[in-house]
Short mmCIF file of C-alpha atoms in Angstrom, two decimals:
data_model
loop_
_atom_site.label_atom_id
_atom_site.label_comp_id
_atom_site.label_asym_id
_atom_site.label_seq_id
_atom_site.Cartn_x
_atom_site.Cartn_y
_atom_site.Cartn_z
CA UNK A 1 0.00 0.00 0.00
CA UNK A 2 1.53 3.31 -1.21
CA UNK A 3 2.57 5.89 1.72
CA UNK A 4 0.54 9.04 1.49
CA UNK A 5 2.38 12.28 2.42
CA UNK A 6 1.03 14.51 4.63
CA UNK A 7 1.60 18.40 3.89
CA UNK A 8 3.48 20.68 6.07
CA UNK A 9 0.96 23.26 7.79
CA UNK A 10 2.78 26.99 6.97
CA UNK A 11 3.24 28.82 10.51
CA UNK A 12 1.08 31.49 10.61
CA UNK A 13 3.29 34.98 10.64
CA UNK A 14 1.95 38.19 11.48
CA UNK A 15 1.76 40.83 8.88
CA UNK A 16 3.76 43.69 8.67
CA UNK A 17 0.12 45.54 8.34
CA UNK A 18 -1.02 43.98 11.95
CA UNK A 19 2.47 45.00 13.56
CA UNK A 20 2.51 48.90 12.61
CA UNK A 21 -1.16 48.87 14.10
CA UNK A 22 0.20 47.60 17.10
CA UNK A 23 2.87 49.95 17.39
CA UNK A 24 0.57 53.08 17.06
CA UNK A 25 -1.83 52.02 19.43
CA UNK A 26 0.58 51.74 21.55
CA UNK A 27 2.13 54.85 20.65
CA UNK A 28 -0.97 56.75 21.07
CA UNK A 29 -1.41 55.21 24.42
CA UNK A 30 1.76 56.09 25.87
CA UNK A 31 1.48 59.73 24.13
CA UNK A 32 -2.24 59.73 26.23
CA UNK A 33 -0.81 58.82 29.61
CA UNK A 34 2.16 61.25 28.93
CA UNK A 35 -0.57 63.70 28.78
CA UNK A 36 -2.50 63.27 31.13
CA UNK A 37 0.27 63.03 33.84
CA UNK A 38 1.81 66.41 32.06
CA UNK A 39 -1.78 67.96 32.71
CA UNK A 40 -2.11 67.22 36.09
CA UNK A 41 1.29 67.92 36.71
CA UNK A 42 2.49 71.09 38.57
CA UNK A 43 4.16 72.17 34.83
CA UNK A 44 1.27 72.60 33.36
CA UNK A 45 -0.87 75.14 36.12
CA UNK A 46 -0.68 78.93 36.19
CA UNK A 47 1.94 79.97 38.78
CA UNK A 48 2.29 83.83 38.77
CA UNK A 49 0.03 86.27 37.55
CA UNK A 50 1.67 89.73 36.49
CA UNK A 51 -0.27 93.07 36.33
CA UNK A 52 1.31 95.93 34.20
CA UNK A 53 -0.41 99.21 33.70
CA UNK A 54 -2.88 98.74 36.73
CA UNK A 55 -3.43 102.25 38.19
CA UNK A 56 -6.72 102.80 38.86
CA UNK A 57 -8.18 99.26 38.41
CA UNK A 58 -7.54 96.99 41.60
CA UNK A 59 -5.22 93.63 40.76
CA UNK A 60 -8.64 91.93 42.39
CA UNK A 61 -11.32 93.75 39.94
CA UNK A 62 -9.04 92.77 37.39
CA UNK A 63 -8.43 88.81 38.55
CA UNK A 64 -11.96 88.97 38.62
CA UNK A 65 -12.54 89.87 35.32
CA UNK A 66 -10.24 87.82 33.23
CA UNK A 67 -11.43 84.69 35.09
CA UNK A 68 -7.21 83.84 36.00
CA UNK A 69 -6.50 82.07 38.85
CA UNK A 70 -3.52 80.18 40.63
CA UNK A 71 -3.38 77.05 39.62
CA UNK A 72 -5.62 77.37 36.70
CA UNK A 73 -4.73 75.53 33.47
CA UNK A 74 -1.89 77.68 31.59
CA UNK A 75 -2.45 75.92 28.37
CA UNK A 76 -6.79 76.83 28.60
CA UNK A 77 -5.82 80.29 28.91
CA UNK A 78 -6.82 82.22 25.70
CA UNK A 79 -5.06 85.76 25.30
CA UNK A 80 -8.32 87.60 23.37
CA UNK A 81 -10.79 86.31 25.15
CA UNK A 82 -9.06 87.10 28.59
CA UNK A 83 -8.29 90.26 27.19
CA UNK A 84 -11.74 91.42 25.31
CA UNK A 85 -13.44 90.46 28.88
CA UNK A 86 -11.03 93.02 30.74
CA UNK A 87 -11.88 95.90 27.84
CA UNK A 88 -15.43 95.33 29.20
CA UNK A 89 -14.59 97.03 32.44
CA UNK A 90 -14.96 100.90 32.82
CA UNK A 91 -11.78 102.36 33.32
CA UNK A 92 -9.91 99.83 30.43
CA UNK A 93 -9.46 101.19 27.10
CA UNK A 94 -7.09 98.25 25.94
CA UNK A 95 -5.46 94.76 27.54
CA UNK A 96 -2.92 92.61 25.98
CA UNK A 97 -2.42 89.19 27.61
CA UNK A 98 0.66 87.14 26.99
CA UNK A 99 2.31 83.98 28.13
CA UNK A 100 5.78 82.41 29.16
CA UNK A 101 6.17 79.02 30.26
CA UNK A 102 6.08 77.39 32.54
CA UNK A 103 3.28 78.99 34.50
CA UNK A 104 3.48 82.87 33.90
CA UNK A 105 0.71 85.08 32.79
CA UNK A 106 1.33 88.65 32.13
CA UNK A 107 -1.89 90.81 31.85
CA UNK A 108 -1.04 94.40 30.36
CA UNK A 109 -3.97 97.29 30.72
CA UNK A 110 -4.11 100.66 29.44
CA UNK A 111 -6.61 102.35 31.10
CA UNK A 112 -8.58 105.31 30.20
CA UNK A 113 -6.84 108.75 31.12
CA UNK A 114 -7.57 110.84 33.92
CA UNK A 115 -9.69 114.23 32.40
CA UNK A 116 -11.09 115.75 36.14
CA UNK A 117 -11.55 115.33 39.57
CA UNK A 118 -14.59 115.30 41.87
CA UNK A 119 -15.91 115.12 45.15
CA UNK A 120 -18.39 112.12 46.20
CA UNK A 121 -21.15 112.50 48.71
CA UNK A 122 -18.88 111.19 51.26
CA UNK A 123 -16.56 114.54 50.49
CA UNK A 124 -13.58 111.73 49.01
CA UNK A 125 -12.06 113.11 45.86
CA UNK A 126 -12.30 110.73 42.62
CA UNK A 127 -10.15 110.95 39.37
CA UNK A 128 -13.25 110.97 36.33
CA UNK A 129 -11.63 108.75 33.40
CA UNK A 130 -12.82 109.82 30.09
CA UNK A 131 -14.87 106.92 30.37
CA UNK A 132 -16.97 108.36 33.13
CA UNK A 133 -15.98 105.95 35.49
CA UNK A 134 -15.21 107.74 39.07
CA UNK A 135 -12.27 106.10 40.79
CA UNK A 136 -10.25 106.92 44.01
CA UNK A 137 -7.19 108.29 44.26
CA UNK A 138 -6.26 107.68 47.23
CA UNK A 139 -3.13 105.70 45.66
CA UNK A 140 -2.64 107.56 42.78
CA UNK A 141 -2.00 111.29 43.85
CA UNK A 142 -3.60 114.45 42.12
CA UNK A 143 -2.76 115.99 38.79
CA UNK A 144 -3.08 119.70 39.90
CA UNK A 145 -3.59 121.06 36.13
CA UNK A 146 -7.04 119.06 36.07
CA UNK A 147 -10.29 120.56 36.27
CA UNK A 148 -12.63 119.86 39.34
CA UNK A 149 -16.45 118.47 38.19
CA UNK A 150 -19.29 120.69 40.69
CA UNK A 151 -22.86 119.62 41.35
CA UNK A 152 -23.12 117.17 38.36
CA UNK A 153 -25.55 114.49 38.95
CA UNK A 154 -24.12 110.89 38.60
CA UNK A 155 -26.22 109.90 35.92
CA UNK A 156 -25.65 112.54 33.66
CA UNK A 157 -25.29 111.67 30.41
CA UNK A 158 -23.29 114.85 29.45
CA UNK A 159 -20.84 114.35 32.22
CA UNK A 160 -19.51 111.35 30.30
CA UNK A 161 -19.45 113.72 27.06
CA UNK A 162 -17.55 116.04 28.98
CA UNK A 163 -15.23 113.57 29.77
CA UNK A 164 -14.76 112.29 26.17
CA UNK A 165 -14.26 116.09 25.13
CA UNK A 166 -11.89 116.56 27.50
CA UNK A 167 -9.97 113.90 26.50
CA UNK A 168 -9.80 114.44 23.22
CA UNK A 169 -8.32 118.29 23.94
CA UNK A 170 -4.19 118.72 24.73
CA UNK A 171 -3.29 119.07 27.94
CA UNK A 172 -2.06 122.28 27.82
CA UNK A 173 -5.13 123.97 26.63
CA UNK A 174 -7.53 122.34 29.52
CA UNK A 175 -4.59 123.19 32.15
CA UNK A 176 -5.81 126.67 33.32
CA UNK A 177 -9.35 125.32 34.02
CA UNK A 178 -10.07 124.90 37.42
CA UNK A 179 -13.64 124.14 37.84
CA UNK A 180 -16.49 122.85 35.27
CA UNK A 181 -19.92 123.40 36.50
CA UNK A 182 -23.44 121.95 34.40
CA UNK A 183 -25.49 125.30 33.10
CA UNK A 184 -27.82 123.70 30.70
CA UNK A 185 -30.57 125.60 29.13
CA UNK A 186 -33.66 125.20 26.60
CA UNK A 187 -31.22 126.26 23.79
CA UNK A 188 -28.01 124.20 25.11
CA UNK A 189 -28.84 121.55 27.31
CA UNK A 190 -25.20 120.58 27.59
CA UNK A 191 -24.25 124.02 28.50
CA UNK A 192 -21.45 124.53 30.98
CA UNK A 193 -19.43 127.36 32.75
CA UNK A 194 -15.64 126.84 33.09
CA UNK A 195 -13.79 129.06 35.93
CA UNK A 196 -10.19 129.36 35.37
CA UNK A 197 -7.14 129.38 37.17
CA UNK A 198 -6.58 132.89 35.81
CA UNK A 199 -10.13 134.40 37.02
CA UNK A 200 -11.76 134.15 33.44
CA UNK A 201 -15.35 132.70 34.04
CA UNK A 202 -16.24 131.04 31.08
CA UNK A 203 -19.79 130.10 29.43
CA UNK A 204 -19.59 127.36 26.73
CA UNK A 205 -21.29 124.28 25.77
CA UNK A 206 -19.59 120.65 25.92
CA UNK A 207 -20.43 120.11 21.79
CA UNK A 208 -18.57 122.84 21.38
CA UNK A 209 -15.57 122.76 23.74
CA UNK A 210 -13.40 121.09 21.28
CA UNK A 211 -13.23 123.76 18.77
CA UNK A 212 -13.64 127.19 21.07
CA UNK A 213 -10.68 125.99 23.35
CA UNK A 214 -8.42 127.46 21.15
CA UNK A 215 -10.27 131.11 21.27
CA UNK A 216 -10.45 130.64 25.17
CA UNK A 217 -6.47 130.50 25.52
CA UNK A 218 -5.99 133.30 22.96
CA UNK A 219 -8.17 135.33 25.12
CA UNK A 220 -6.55 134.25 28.64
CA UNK A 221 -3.15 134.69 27.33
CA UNK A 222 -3.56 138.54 26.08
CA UNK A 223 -6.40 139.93 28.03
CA UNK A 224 -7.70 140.94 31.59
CA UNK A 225 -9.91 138.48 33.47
CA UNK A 226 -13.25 138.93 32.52
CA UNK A 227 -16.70 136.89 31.18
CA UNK A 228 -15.80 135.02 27.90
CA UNK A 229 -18.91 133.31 25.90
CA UNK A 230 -18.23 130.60 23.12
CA UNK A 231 -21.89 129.59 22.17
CA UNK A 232 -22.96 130.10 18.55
CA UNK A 233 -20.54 133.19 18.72
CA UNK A 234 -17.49 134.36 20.71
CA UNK A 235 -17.41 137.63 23.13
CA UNK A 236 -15.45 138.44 25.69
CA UNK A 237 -16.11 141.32 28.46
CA UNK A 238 -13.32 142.39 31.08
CA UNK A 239 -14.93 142.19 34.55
CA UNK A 240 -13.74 145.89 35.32
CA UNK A 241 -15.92 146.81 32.48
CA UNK A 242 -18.97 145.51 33.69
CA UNK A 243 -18.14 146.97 37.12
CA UNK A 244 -18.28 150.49 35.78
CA UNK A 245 -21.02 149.54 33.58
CA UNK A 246 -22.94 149.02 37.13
CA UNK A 247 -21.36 152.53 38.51
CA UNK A 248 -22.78 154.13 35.96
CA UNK A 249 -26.08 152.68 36.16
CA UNK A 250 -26.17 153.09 39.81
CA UNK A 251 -25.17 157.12 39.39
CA UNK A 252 -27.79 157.88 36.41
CA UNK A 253 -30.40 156.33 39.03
CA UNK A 254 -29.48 158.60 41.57
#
């Protein structure tokens, strides 16, 4: 009887295909536990917080805005919508937020400029920011060329215009005004009277600050003290003037 060969069973080997899947599951593995221990590693938190710029906003107000905190995630920390969240308070015009690793925030503010001063109810003086916002200055010390703000109501809406205006007027030609008192009428409701440094009393209107300014320091520069108007026109009367005006009036009666 004739022998009958039996074939050789081949040895199963594993594909090249199957190994490289092995390998990057693997991989990706490793690469997630590397993560997560890097995440909840100290490396990875927010360790110091630094405030540039801050001069009338407290480091707390603005902690509290930009949602930062000790410990937070560094890497979760987006720079424009920290720093669009701090323009949302009053007294910031602009904030810039940058990183460093490991662990340091840096939050930069420009704030809105000082334009006046004013007294609260409580008789505490307050810088006014051309924003309108009040803020104290307890910390900050007093810019003696500013004007002082008298019996405006807090909810004016032309004391914040008169802010603006003010801030959009050099320094040097706002210096000489002491004191900036509401005088509204049927005609200007946004009327105002200045009083100067210099003894000028001055009746203007806040729409038109802006542009009369310049006519207000010709006038204080080469003339007495005396009543200037800067409405729809420009006058100007010496206060000795009037004062004889009055004599006279008071003699002819007599």
């Amino acid at each position: 009887m004739p022998k009958t060969r039996i074939p050789l069973l081949k040895e199963d080997k594993p594909s090249k295909r199957k190994n490289r899947k092995i390998i990057i599951i693997l991989a990706l593995l490793f690469t997630a536990l590397l993560a997560v221990i890097f995440f909840r590693s100290s490396i990875s938190k927010i360790t110091a917080i630094e405030m540039q710029g801050d001069k009338y906003t407290s480091r707390e107000k603005l902690l509290a805005a930009s949602g930062l905190k000790i410990g937070g995630q560094f890497f979760a920390v987006s720079g424009d919508t920290v720093g669009k969240a701090l323009e949302g308070l009053d007294t910031v015009q602009e904030a810039q937020v940058s990183k460093k690793f490991p662990g340091v925030v840096t939050i930069t503010v420009k704030e809105y400029p000082a334009v006046a001063y004013e007294l609260d109810q409580a008789g505490v003086l307050e810088a006014i920011l051309s924003s309108g916002a009040a803020v104290s200055v307890t910390d900050t010390g007093i810019a003696v060329e500013k004007p002082i703000l008298t019996n405006w109501k807090a909810d004016d809406p032309y004391k914040t215009k008169l802010c603006q205006a003010l801030a959009g007027i050099p320094n040097e030609l706002t210096s000489d005004i002491s004191e900036i008192v509401p005088s509204p009428t049927l005609s200007f409701p946004d009327r105002i009277k200045l009083y100067t440094r210099s003894r000028f009393e001055v009746i203007t209107a806040i729409s038109l600050l802006k542009d009369k300014v310049g006519y207000l320091n010709q006038v204080i520069q080469t003339e007495e003290p005396g009543l200037i108007k800067m409405l729809e026109a420009d006058s100007y009367v010496p206060f000795h003037s009037e004062a004889e005006d009055n004599g006279e009036d008071a003699a002819a009666q007599e």
